[in-house]
Coordinates of C-alpha atoms in Angstrom, one line a residue:
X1 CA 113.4 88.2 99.3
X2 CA 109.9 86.7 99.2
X3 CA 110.2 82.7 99.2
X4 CA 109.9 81.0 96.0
X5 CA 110.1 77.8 97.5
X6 CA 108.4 75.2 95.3
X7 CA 106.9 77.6 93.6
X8 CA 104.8 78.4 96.9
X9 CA 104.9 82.7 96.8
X10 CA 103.6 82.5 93.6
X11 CA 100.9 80.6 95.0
X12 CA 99.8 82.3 98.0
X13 CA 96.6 84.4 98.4
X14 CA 95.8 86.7 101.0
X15 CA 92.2 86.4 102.1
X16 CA 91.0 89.9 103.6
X17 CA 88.0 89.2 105.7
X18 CA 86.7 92.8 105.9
X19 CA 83.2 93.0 107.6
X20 CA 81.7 89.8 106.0
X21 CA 81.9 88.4 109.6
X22 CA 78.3 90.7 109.5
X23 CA 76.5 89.8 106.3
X24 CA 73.3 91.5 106.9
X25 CA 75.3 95.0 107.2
X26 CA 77.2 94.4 104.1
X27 CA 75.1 96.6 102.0
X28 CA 74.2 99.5 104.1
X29 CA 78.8 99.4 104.9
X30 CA 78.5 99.5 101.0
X31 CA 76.5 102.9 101.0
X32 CA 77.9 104.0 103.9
X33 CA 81.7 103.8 102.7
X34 CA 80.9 104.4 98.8
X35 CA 78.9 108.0 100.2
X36 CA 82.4 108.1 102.1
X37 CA 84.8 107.6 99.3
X38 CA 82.4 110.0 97.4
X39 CA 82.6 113.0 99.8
X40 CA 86.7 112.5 100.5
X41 CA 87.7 112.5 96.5
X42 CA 85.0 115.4 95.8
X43 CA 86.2 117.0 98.9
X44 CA 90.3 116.9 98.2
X45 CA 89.7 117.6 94.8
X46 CA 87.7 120.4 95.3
X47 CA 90.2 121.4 97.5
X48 CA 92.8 121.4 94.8
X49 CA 90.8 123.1 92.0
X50 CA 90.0 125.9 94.6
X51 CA 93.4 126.3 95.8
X52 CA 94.8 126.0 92.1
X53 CA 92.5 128.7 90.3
X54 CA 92.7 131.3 93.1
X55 CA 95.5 134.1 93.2
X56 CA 94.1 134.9 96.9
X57 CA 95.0 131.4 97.7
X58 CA 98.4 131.5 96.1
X59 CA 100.2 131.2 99.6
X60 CA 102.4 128.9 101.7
X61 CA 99.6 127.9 104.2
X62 CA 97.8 127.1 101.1
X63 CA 100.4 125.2 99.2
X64 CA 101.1 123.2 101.7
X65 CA 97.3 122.1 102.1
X66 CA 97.0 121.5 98.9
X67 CA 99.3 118.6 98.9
X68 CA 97.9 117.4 101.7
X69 CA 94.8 116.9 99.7
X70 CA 96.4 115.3 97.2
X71 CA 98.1 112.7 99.5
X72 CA 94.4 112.4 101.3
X73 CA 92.8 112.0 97.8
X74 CA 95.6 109.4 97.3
X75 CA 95.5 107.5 100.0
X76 CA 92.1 107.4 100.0
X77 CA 92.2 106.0 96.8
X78 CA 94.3 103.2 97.8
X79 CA 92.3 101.8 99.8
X80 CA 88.6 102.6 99.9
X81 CA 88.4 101.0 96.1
X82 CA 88.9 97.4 97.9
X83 CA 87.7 97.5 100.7
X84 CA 84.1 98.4 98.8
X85 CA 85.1 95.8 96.2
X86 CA 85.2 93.4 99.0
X87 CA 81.5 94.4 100.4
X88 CA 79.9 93.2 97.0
X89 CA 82.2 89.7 96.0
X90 CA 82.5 86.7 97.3
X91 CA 86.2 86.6 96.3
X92 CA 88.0 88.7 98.7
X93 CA 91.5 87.0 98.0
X94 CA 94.3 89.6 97.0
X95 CA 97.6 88.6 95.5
X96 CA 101.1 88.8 97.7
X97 CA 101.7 91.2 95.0
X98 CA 98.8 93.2 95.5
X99 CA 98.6 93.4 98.7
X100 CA 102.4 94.3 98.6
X101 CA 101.5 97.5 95.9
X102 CA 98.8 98.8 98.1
X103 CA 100.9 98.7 100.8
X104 CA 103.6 100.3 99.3
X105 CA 101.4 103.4 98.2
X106 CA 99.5 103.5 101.6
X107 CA 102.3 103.8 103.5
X108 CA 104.4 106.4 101.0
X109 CA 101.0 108.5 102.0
X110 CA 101.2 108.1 105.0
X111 CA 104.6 109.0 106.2
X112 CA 104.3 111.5 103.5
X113 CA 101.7 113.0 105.5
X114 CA 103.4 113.1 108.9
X115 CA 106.4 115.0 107.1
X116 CA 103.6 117.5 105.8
X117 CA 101.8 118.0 108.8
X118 CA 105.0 119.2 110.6
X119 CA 106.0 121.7 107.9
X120 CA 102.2 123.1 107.7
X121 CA 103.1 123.5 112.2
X122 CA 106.3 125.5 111.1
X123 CA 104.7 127.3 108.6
X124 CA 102.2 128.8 111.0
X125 CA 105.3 128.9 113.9
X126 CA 106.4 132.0 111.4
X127 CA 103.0 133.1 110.1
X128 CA 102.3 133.6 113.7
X129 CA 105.3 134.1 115.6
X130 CA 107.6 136.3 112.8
X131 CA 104.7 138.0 110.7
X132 CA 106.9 140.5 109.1
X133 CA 109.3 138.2 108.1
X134 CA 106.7 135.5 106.9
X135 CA 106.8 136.5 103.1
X136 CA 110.7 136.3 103.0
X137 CA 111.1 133.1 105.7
X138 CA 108.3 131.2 103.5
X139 CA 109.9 131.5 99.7
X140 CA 108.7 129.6 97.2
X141 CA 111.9 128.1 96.9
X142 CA 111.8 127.0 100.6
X143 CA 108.3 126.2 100.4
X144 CA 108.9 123.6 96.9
X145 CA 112.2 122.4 98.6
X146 CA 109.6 121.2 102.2
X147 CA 107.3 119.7 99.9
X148 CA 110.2 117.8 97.9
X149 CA 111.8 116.7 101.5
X150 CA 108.3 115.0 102.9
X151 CA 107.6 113.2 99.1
X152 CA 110.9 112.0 99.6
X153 CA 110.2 110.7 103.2
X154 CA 107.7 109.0 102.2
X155 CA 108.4 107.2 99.1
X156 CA 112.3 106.1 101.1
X157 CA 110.1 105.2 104.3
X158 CA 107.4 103.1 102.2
X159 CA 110.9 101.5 99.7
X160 CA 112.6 100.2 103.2
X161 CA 108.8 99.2 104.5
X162 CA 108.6 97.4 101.2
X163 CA 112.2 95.9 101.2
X164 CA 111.5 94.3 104.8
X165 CA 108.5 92.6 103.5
X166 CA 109.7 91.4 100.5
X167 CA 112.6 89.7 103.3
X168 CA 109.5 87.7 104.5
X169 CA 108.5 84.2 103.3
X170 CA 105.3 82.8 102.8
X171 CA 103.9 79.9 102.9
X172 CA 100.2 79.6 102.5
X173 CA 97.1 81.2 101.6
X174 CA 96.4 83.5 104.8
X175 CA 93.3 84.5 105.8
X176 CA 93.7 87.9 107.5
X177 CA 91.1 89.9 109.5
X178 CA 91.0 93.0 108.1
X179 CA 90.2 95.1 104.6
X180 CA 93.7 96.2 104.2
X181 CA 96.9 95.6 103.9
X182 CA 98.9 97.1 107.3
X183 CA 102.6 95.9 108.1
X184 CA 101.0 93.7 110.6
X185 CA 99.3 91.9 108.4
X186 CA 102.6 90.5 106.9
X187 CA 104.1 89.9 109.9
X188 CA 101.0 87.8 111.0
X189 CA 101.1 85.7 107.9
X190 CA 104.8 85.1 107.9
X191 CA 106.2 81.8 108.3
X192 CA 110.0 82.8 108.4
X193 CA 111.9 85.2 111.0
X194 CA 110.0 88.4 111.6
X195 CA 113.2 89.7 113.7
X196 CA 114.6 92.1 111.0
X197 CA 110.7 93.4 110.1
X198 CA 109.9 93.9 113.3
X199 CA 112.9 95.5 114.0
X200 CA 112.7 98.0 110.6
X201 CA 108.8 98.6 111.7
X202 CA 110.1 99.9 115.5
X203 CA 113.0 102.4 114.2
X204 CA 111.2 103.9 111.2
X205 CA 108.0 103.9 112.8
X206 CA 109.1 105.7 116.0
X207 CA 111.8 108.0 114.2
X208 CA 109.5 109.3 112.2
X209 CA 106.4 109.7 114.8
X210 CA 109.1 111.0 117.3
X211 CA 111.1 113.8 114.8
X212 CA 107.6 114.9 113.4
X213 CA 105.7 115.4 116.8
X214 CA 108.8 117.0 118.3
X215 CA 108.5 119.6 115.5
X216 CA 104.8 119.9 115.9
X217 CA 104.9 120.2 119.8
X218 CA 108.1 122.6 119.9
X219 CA 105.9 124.9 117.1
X220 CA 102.8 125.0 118.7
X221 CA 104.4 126.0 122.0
X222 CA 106.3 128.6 120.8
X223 CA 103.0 130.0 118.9
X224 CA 100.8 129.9 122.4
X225 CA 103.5 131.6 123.8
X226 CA 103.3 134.4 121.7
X227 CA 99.8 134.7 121.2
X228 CA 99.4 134.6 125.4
X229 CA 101.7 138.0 124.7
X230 CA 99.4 139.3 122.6
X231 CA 97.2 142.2 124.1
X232 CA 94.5 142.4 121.3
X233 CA 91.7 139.7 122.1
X234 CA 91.0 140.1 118.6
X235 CA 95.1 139.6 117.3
X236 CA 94.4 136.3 119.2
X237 CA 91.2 135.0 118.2
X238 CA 92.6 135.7 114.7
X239 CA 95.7 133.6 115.5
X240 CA 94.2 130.5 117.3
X241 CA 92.1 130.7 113.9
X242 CA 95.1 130.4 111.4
X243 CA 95.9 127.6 113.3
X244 CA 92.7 125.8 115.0
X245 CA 92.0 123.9 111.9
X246 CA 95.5 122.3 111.3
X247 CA 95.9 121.4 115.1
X248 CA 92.4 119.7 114.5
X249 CA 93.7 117.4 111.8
X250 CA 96.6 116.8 114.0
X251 CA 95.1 115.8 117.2
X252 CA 92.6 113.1 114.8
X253 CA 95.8 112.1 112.7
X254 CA 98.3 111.1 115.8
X255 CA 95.6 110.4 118.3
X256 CA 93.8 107.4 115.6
X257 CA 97.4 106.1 115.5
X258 CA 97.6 106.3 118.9
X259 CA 94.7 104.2 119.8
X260 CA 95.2 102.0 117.1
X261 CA 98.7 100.6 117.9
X262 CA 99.7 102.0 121.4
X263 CA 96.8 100.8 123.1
X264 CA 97.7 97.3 124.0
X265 CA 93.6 96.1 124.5
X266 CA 92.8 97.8 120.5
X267 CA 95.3 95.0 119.8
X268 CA 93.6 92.3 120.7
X269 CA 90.4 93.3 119.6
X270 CA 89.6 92.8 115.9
X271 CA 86.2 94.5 115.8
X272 CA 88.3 97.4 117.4
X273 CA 91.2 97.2 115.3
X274 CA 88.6 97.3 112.0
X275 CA 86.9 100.5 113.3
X276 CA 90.3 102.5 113.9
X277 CA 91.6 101.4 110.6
X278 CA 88.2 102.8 108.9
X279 CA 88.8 105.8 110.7
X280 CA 92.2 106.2 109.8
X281 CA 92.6 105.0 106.2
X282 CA 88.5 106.0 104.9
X283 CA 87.5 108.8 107.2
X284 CA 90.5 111.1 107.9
X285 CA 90.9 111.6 104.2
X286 CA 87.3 112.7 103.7
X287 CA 88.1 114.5 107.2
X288 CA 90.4 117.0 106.3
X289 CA 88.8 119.0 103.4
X290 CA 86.2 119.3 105.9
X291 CA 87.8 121.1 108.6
X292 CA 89.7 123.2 106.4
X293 CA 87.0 124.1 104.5
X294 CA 84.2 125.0 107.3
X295 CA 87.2 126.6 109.5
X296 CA 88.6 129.0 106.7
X297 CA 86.7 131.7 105.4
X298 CA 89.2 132.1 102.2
X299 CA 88.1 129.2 100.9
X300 CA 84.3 129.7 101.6
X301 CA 84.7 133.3 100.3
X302 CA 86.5 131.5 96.7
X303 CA 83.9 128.7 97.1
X304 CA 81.1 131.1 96.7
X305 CA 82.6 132.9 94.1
X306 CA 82.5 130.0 92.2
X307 CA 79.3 129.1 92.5
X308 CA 78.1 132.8 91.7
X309 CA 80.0 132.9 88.4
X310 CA 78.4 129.3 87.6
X311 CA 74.8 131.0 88.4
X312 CA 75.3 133.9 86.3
X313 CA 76.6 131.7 83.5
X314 CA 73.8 129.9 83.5

């Protein structure tokens, strides 16, 4: 548990530098991250309502993107809120507690996430690969049961995260340079043995990045094989397509985390480190809506029917 020490816990403050290292570019960060924030929670949202009220859209591809905008609009939510708070006061002290809370739901998204971005690769392995089959493969039942299985990843991924910090002591007030609370950040301000953290953050960590990409890899290849069979240029324009836009959020999701952690010179740079967590925990989530939207013509063609019916009842 979290030392209570002379009362010390209880006393500690995390100070999150953010960017006030730059004070003239605090408020054009402001704009630029509030416009941001903005864009990702009217994106994912959008993304929800459209998926929600449409019977055309009323299919596993699209249940499954659906949550991921909900765990995008989640995240996002998370952790934008602070980090704009942060821009505009001169506090920027956050409680053990606090930090503990956003770390907790950050992560739940996050591994959540990974889990969901391997079912959405087997989901197109048998929209793709066994066509005919596709309706009976992809129940409901199965679909609800994928969904229930990558929630439940997450939140017993983020619960042992949480447990390992909460093994941690603390001593004093920390000042950490960053705008959010990462597992690193703990481990940095630790005073006591970080051997059974550490040790948690390398076997969930890699168990889960190593079970979710082995899913992703072994779909994908068995979709460019068939679509290589394929003799109708058009039967495989129209199957790269189904799956060019989730591949895309794939390759920005795994390779961010890549150069954020695996690169041993990202590390040591903060001003690096701060720009590949913005990208990762402020960007992606505003990302994703994007490519899913400007890739898929279902949801352009509901999109526009939206807007038509809005014209005409006005």
């Amino acid at each position: 548990m979290v030392s209570t020490d002379k009362n010390q816990s209880s006393e500690v403050m995390f100070i999150l530098l953010g960017f006030s290292d730059y004070p003239d570019l605090q408020v054009p960060l402001f704009l630029l991250f509030f416009t941001i924030y903005t864009v990702s929670v009217v994106g994912n949202v959008g993304m929800i309502v459209i998926i929600k009220i449409s019977p055309k859209l009323h299919t596993p591809m699209y249940f499954f993107l659906k949550h991921l905008s909900v765990l995008d609009f989640c995240y996002s939510t998370t952790v934008t809120p602070k980090l704009i708070e942060n821009l505009v006061v001169e506090d920027r002290s956050i409680s053990i507690k606090g930090c503990i809370t956003q770390f907790f739901f950050a992560a739940a998204c996050v591994m959540t996430e990974m889990v969901m971005l391997a079912v959405m690769a087997y989901d197109r392995l048998v929209a793709i690969c066994y066509p005919l089959l596709y309706s009976v493969s992809m129940s409901p039942k199965l679909c609800s049961l994928l969904v229930t299985v990558a929630y439940s990843w997450g939140i017993i991924s983020s619960l042992i995260y949480t447990y390992s910090i909460l093994a941690l002591s603390f001593c004093e007030t920390k000042i950490i340079n960053n705008f959010v609370c990462e597992y690193l950040v703990f481990l940095a301000a630790s005073c006591s043995d970080r051997h059974f953290s550490e040790t948690i953050l390398f076997i969930l960590t890699n168990l889960s990045s190593i079970c979710t990409l082995t899913v992703i890899f072994t779909s994908y290849l068995f979709i460019f094989v068939t679509i290589l069979k394929m003799h109708s240029a058009s039967g495989r324009y129209k199957a790269f397509s189904t799956c060019g836009s989730h591949l895309t959020a794939v390759i920005i999701f795994y390779g961010t985390l890549f150069l954020l952690y695996c690169i041993p010179n990202s590390k040591s740079s903060g001003i690096g480190v701060k720009i590949g967590s913005v990208f990762y925990t402020v960007v992606i989530p505003m990302l994703n809506p994007l490519i899913y939207s400007l890739r898929n013509k279902d949801v352009k063609e509901t999109f526009r029917k939206l807007l038509n019916l809005k014209n005409i009842s006005q």
